[in-house]
XYZ file of C-alpha atoms in Angstrom:
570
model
C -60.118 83.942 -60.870
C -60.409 80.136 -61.729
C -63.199 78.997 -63.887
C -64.477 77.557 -60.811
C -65.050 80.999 -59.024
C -66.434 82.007 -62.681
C -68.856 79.393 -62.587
C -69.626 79.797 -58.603
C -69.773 84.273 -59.627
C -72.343 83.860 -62.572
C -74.059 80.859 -61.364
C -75.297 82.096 -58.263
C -76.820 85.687 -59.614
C -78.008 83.963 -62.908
C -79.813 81.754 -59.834
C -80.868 84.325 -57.976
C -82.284 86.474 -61.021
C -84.075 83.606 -62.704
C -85.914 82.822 -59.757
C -87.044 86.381 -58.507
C -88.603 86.825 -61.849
C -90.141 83.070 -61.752
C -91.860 83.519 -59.036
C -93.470 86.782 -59.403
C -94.093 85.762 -63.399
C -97.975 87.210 -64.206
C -100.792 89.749 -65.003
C -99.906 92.791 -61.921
C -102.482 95.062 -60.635
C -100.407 98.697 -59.254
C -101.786 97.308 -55.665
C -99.813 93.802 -56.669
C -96.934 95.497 -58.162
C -96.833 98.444 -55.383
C -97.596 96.287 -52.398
C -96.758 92.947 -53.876
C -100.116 91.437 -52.661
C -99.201 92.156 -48.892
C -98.181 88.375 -49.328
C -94.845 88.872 -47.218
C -94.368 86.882 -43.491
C -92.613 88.731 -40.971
C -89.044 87.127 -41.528
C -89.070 87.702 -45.064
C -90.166 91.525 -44.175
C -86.776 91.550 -41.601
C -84.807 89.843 -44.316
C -85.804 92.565 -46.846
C -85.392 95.456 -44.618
C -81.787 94.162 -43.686
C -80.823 93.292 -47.114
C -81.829 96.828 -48.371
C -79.529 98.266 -46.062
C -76.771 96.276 -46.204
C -75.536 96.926 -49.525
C -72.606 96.157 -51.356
C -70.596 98.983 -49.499
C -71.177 97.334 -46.292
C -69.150 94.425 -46.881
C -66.522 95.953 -48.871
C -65.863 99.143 -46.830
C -67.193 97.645 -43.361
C -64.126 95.277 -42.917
C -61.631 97.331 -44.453
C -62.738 100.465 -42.266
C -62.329 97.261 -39.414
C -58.674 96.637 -40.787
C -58.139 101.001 -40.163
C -60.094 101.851 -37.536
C -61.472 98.795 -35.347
C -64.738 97.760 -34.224
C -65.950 101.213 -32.797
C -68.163 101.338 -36.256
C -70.559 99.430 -34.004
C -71.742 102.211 -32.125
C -73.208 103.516 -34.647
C -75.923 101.011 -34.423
C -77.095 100.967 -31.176
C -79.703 102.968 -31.180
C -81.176 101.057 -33.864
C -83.584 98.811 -31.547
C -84.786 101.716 -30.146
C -85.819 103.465 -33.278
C -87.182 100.213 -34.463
C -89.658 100.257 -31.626
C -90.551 103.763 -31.956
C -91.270 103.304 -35.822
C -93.241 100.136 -34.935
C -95.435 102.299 -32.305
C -95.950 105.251 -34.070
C -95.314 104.872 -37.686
C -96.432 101.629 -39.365
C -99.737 101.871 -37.678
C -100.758 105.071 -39.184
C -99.820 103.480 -43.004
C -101.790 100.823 -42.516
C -104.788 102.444 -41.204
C -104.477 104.940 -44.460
C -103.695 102.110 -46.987
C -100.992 104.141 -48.210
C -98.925 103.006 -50.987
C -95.602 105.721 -50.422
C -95.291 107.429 -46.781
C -95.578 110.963 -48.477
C -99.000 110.372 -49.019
C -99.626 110.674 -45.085
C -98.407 114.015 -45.403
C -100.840 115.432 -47.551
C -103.713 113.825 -45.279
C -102.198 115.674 -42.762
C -100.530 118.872 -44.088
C -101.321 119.484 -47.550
C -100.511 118.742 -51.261
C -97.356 120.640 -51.331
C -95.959 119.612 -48.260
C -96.248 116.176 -49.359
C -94.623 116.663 -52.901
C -91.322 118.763 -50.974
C -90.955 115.687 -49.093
C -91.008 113.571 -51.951
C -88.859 115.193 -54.133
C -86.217 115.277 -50.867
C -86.457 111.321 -51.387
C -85.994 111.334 -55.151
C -82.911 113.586 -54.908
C -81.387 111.967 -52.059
C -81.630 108.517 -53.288
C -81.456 109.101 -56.472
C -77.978 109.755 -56.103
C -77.477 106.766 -53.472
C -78.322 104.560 -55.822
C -75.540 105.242 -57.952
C -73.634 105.063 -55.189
C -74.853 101.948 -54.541
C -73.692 100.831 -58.076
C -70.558 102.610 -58.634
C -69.056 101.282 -54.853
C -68.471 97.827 -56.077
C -68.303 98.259 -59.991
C -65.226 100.313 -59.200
C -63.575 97.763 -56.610
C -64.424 94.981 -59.022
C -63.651 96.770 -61.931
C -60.450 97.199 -60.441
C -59.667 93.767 -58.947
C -60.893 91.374 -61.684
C -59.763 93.690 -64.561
C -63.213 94.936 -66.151
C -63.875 97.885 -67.767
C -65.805 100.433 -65.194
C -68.391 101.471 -67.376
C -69.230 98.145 -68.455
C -69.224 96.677 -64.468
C -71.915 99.771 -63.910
C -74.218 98.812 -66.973
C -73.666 94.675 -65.599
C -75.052 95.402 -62.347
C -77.495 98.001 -63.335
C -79.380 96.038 -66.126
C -79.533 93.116 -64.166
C -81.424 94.856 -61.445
C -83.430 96.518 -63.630
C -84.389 93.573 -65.189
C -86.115 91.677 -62.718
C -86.867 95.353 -60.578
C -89.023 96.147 -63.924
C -90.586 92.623 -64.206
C -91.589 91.993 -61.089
C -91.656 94.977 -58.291
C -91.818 95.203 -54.953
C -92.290 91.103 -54.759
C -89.727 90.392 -56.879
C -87.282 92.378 -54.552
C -88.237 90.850 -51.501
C -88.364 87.568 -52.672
C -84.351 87.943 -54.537
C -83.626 89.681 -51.288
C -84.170 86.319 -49.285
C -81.474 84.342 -51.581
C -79.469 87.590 -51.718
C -78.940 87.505 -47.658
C -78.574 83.680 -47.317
C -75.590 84.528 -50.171
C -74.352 87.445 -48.283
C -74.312 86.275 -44.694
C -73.086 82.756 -45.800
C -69.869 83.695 -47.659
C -69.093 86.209 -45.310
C -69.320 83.312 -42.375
C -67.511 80.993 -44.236
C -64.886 83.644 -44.670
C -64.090 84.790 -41.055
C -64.059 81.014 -40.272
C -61.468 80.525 -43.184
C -59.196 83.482 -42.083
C -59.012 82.612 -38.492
C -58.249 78.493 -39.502
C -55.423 80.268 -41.486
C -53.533 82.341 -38.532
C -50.421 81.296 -37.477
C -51.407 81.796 -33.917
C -54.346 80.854 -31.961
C -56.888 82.282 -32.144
C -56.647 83.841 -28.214
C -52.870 84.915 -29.096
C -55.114 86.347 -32.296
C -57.552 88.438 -29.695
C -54.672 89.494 -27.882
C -53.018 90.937 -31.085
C -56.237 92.605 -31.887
C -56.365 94.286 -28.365
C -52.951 95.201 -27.745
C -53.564 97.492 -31.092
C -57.005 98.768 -30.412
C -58.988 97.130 -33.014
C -61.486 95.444 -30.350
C -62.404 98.882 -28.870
C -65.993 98.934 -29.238
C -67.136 101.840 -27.045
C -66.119 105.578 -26.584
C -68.198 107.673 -23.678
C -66.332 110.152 -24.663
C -68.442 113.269 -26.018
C -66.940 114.245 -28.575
C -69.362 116.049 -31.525
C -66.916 116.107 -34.458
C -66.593 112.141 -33.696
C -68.893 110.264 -36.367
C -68.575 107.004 -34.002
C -69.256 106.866 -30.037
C -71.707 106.230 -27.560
C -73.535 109.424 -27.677
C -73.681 109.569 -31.749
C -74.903 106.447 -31.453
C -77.782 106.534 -29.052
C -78.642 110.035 -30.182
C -77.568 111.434 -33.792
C -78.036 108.021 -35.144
C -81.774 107.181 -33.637
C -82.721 110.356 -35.941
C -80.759 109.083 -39.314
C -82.392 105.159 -38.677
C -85.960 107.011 -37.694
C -85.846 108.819 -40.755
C -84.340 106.121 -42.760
C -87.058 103.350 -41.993
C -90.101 105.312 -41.148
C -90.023 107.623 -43.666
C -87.518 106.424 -46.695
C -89.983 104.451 -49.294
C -87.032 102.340 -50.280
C -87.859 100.759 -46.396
C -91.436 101.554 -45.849
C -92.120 99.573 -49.020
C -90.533 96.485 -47.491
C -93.349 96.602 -44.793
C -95.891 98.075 -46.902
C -96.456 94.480 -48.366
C -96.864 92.488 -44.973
C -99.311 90.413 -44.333
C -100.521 91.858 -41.192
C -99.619 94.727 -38.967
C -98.422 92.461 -36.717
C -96.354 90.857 -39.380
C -94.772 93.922 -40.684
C -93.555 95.010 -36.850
C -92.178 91.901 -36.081
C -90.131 92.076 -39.255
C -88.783 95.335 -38.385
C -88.555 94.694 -34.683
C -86.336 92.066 -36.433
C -83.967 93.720 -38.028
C -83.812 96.327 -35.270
C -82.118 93.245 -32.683
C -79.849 91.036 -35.899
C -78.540 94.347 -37.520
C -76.095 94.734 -34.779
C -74.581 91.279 -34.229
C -74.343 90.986 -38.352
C -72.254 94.142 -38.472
C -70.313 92.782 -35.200
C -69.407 89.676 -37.365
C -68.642 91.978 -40.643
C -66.113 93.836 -38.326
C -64.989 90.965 -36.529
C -63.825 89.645 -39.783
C -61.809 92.766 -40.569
C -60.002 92.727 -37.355
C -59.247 89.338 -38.129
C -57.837 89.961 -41.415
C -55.747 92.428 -39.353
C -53.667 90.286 -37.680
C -53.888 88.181 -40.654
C -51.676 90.916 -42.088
C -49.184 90.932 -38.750
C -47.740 87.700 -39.791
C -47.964 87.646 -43.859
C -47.011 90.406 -45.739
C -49.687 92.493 -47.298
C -49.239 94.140 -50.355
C -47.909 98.495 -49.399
C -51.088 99.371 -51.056
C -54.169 97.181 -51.403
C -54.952 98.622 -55.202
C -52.622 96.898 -56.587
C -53.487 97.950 -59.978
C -51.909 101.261 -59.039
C -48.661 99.584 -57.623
C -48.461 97.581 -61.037
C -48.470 100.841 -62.759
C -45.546 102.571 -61.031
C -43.864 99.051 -61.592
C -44.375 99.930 -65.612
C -43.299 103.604 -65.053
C -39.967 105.953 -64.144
C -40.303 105.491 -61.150
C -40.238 101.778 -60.934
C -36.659 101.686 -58.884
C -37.570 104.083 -56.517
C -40.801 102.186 -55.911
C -38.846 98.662 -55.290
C -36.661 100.228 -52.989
C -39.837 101.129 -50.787
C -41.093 97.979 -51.268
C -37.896 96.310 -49.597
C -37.837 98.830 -46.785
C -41.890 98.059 -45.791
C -40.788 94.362 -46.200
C -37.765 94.761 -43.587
C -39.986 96.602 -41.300
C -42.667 93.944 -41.216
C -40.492 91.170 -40.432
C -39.468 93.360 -37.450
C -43.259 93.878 -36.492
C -43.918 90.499 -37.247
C -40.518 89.128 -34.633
C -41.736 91.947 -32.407
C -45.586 90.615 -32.410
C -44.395 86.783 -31.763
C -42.092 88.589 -28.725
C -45.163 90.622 -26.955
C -47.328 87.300 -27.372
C -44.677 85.325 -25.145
C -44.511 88.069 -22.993
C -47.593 88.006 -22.476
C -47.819 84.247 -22.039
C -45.325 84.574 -19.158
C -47.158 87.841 -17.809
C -44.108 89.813 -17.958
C -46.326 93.376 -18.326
C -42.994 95.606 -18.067
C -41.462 93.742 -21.312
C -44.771 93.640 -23.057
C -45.202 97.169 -22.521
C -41.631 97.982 -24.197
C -42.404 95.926 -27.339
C -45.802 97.383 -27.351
C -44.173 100.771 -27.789
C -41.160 99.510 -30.253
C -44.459 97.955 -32.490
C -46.148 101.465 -32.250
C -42.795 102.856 -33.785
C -42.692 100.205 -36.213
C -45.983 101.179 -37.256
C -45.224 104.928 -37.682
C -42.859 103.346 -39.931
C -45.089 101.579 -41.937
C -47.734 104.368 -42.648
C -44.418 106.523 -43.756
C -43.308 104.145 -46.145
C -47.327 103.772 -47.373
C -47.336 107.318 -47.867
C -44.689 107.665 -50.178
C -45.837 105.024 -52.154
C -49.384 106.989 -52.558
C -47.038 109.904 -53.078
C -45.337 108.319 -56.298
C -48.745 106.986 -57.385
C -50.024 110.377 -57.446
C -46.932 111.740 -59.344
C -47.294 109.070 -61.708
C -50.968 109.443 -62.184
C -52.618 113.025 -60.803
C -55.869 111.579 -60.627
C -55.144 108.142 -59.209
C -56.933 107.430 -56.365
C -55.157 106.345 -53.424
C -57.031 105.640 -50.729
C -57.344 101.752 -50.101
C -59.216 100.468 -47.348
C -62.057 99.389 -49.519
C -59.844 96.963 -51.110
C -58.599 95.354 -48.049
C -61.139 92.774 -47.802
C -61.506 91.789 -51.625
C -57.309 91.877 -51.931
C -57.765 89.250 -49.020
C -59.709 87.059 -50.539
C -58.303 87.269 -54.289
C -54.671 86.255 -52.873
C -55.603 83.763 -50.166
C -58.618 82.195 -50.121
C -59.215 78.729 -51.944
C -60.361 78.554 -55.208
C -64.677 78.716 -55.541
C -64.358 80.695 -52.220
C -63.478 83.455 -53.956
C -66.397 83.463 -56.509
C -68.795 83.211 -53.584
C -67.268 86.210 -51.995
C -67.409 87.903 -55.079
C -71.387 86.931 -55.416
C -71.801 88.330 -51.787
C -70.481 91.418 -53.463
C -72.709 91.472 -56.488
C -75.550 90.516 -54.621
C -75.403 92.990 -52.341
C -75.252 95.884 -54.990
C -78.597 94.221 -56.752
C -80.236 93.875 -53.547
C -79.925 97.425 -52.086
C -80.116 98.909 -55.434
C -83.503 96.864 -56.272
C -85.221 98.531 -53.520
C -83.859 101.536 -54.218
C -84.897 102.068 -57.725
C -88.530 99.888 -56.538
C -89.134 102.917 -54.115
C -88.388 105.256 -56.315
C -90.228 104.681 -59.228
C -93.057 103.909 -56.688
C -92.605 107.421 -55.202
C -92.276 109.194 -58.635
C -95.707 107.735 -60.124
C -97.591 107.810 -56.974
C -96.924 110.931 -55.323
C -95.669 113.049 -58.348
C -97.249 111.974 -61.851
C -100.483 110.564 -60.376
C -101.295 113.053 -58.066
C -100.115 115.671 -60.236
C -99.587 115.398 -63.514
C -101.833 112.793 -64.822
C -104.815 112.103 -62.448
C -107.385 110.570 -64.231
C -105.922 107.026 -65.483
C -106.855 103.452 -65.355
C -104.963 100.970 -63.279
C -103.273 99.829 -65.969
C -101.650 103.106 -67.591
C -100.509 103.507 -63.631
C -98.664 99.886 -63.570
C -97.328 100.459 -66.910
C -95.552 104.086 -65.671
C -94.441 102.470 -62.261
C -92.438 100.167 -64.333
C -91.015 103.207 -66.801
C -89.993 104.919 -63.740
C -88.595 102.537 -62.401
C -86.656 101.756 -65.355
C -86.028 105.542 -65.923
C -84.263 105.977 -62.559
C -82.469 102.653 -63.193
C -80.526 104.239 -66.232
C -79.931 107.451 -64.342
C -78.332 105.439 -61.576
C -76.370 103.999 -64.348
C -75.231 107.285 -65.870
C -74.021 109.017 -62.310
C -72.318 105.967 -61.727
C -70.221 106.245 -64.405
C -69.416 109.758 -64.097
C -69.076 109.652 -60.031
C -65.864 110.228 -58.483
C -64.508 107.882 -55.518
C -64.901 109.547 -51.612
C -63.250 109.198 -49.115
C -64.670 106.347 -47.395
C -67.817 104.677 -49.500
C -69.581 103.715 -46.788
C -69.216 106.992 -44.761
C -70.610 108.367 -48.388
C -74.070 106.953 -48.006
C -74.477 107.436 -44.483
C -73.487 112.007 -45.272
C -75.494 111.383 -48.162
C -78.595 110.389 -46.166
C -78.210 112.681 -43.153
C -78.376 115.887 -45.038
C -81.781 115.015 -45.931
C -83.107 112.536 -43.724
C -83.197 115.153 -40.795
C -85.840 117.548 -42.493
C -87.972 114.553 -43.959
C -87.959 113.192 -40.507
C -88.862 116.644 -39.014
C -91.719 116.960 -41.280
C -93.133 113.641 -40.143
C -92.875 114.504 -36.666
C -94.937 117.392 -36.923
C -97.117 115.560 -38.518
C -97.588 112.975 -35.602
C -97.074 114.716 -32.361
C -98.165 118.803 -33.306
C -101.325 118.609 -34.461
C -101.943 122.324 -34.201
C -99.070 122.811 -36.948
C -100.957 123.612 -39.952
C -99.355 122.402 -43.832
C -98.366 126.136 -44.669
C -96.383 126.564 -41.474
C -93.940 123.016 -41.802
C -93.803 123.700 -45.918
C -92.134 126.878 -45.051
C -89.862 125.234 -41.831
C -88.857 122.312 -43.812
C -87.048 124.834 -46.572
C -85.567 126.792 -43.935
C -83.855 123.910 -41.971
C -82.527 122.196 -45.624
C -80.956 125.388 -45.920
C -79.936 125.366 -42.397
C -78.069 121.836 -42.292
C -76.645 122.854 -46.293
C -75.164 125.562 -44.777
C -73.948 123.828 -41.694
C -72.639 121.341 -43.865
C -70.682 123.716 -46.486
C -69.335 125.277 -43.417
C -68.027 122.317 -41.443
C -64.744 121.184 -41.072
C -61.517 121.330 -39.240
C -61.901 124.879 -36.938
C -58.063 125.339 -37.503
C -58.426 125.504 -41.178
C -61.122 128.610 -40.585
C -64.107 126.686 -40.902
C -67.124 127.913 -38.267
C -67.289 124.079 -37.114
C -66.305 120.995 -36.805
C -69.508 118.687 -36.246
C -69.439 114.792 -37.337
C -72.271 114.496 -40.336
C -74.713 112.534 -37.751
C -75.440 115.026 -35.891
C -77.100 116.784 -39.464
C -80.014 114.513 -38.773
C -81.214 115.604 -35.253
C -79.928 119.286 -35.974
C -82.584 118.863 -39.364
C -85.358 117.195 -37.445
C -85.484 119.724 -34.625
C -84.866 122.792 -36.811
C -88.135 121.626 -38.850
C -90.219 121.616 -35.221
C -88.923 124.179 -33.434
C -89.518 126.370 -37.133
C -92.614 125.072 -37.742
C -93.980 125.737 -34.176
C -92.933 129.484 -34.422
C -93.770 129.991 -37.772
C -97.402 128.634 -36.865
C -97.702 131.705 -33.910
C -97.699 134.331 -36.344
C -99.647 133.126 -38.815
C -102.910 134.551 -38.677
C -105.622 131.807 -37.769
C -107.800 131.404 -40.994
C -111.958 131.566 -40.516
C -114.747 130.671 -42.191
């Protein structure tokens, strides 16, 4: 990077950082630092809620899973606006009318104390460990791409969070969260624009390119339940995982917790529910558009090319050279073949096109072949190197082509990403932990103050675990897919619970404390069991469908457990 994208990088978050704390600078009340003086407009309150979500691993692994696997990622979103409206119906009415300061407080008005501590402590675990997800996604991509030492990139990102997480709470995050989205959505604008102004083709001869190799096919009616992304996961599996997520994850409830109004808070939601989908459309747009970038200049044979500058250092150096002429013959073949299909095309000759459609889809074959054995060499080179690449597809992109100060931007979209999903995160979470655990029952009798004071420690607390898994986690397969298996093993029983709670009022607290263990243990088990049937395994069921198989195991146990119960009397 040029001292201009230094200056652009640092600039920007030291920008964004000294503000948030700034503006929230002062004596805090818990209500103030809990609630954040229910001072937030319903566009900030949408702003928030979207820039909690969209964390750092959307825009690295969004485009690059674009680049693999096309837009179909979308339909993973549409049932968002309907559980937006649901929430905004049923949910946020009930938290306002209680005051609540966590959702799991609601429980134990309903159910009981227990009850309301289980579903807490499913929270803490689950994002506990998605926050240092949520650090360790980029730290290890940046790491990687601008040479910095992992470890260090974790502590960077997590002490800067904490910092002004700590100092200012829950309206400190939503007012960083405002810059942090105009940062976010602005590079990543000014990016698509750039890579489409930098095709060699138009940008119709561009679409065509894209749709010839399947990369604009945004639906799938096909019903298919091992499939993570069609219609049907979409409008079903995923309603339950965004239900759960934002009516009954703190790290979202306390976004609309601090509206001004109840009106305020479901407009801000109702928000997010209608923008979420056309800002992922333009995140994968961009990755099909740094697709056919790729068709026409030659991309590196593995995006991490830290691990292709090893094997250039080691044994194997010839062997890897030779590969690295073979990919290079084969893409000027795809590339002579692409310019031939586009002038067939142009002069609507469908039988030609068809043949060089075929002889690209050979070429192709090819190409992953000669990929492989690359990843091959890496691995004999290094055991434990990983090889997987498509979440460095976008940031390799920008690092060799984009204009000097760009690329700081894009790498501030990055950063502030991570700091804005990860404030809420650890915000909720230290919320959650002093308000539904230590308060309620370890140390009930304390003054505001003493309250305030262990909100912050908390929050703190959890910011140095995130820290420490980070450093110690291992890449998966696909870090975006990560957070979304992460969240449905849980999210379906703490949605469950909360269902009860609304809509079977003759479900008494012992009755759902006993249902929600049973269906943890049920989706665990489904989980642990899952896989590829060929390989032995009892199933093969995409992770989405954990959420709705959670929630209804939770009702249908509850209700049954509640018949033989013995009614108590007074």
């Amino acid at each position: 990077m040029s001292t201009l994208d230094w200056v652009v990088l640092f600039g920007t978050l030291a920008l964004i950082v000294t503000y948030g704390i700034y503006k929230t600078y002062g004596p805090k009340s818990l209500d103030s630092y809990l609630r954040g003086k229910n001072s937030m407009n319903w566009w900030s309150i949408g702003l928030s809620i979207m820039a909690t979500q969209a964390s750092a691993i959307t825009f690295l692994s969004t485009p690059g899973q674009a680049y693999e696997d096309g837009m179909r990622f979308i339909q993973f979103y549409f049932g968002l606006p309907l559980a937006m409206i649901v929430i905004s119906v049923v949910f946020i009415p009930i938290y306002y009318k209680l005051k609540v300061y966590t959702a799991y407080e609601f429980l134990e008005n309903r159910f009981d104390l227990k009850t309301r501590t289980l579903a807490a402590l499913l929270f803490i675990i689950q994002r506990g460990l998605a926050a240092g997800i949520t650090i360790y996604a980029p730290a290890i991509i940046l790491s990687t791409l601008l040479g910095w030492n992992l470890t260090a990139t974790n502590i960077l990102i997590g002490s800067v969070v904490i910092l002004y997480t700590v100092s200012g709470g829950t309206e400190a995050v939503s007012i960083t969260q405002k810059q942090q989205m105009a940062v976010m959505m602005g590079g990543m604008v000014l990016a698509g624009i750039i890579v489409i102004q930098m095709l060699p083709i138009s940008f119709q001869e561009a679409m065509h390119v894209a749709g010839k190799m399947d990369k604009l096919n945004m639906i799938n009616l096909e019903f298919d339940i091992s499939d993570r992304y069609n219609v049907w996961s979409g409008m079903t599996a995923a309603v339950f995982l965004f239900l759960s997520y934002f009516g009954t994850d703190q790290s979202q409830v306390q976004r609309y917790l601090s509206g001004q109004t109840l009106a305020q808070s479901r407009m801000g939601l109702i928000m997010n529910g209608f923008l979420k989908i056309p800002m992922q459309f333009i995140i994968l747009f961009i990755g099909v558009m740094v697709f056919v970038f790729y068709q026409f200049f030659l991309p590196p044979v593995v995006f991490n090319t830290v691990q292709t500058d090893k094997l250039r250092q080691s044994e194997y150096a010839g062997e890897f050279e030779g590969l690295e002429a073979d990919y290079a013959e084969n893409f000027e073949q795809s590339k002579n073949s692409y310019l031939e299909m586009l002038d067939a095309i142009d002069q609507k000759d469908e039988g030609r096109e068809t043949e060089i459609r075929e002889r690209i889809g050979v070429l192709k074959s090819e190409q992953k072949a000669i990929r492989d054995e690359v990843k091959d060499l890496i691995v004999t080179n290094d055991p434990v190197a990983e090889t997987r690449d498509t979440d460095y597809v976008f940031m390799r992109f920008v690092m060799d082509n984009l204009p000097k100060g760009i690329i700081g931007l894009l790498f501030a979209v990055i950063f502030s990403a991570a700091m804005s999903s990860t404030a809420s995160e650890l915000n909720a979470l230290g919320s959650t932990t002093t308000i539904d655990l230590y308060k309620r029952s370890v140390k009930k009798e304390a003054s505001d103050k003493h309250y305030l004071n262990s909100s912050k420690l908390f929050t703190a607390f959890w910011g140095l675990g995130a820290i420490l898994f980070a450093t110690y986690a291992s890449l998966f397969e696909n870090l975006i897919q990560a957070v979304n298996l992460l969240g449905s093993l849980f999210y379906g029983t703490i949605l469950g619970i909360f269902l009860v709670a609304f809509f079977m009022k003759w479900v008494k607290g012992q009755a759902v404390f006993i249902a929600a263990l049973m269906s943890q243990a049920l989706v665990l088990f489904v989980h642990f069991s899952n896989g590829d049937m060929a390989d032995g395994n009892l199933w093969d069921i995409g992770f989405l469908w954990y959420n709705p198989i959670g929630c209804l195991a939770v009702m249908l146990f509850a209700a049954l457990i509640q018949l033989v119960i013995p009614p108590k009397h007074s």
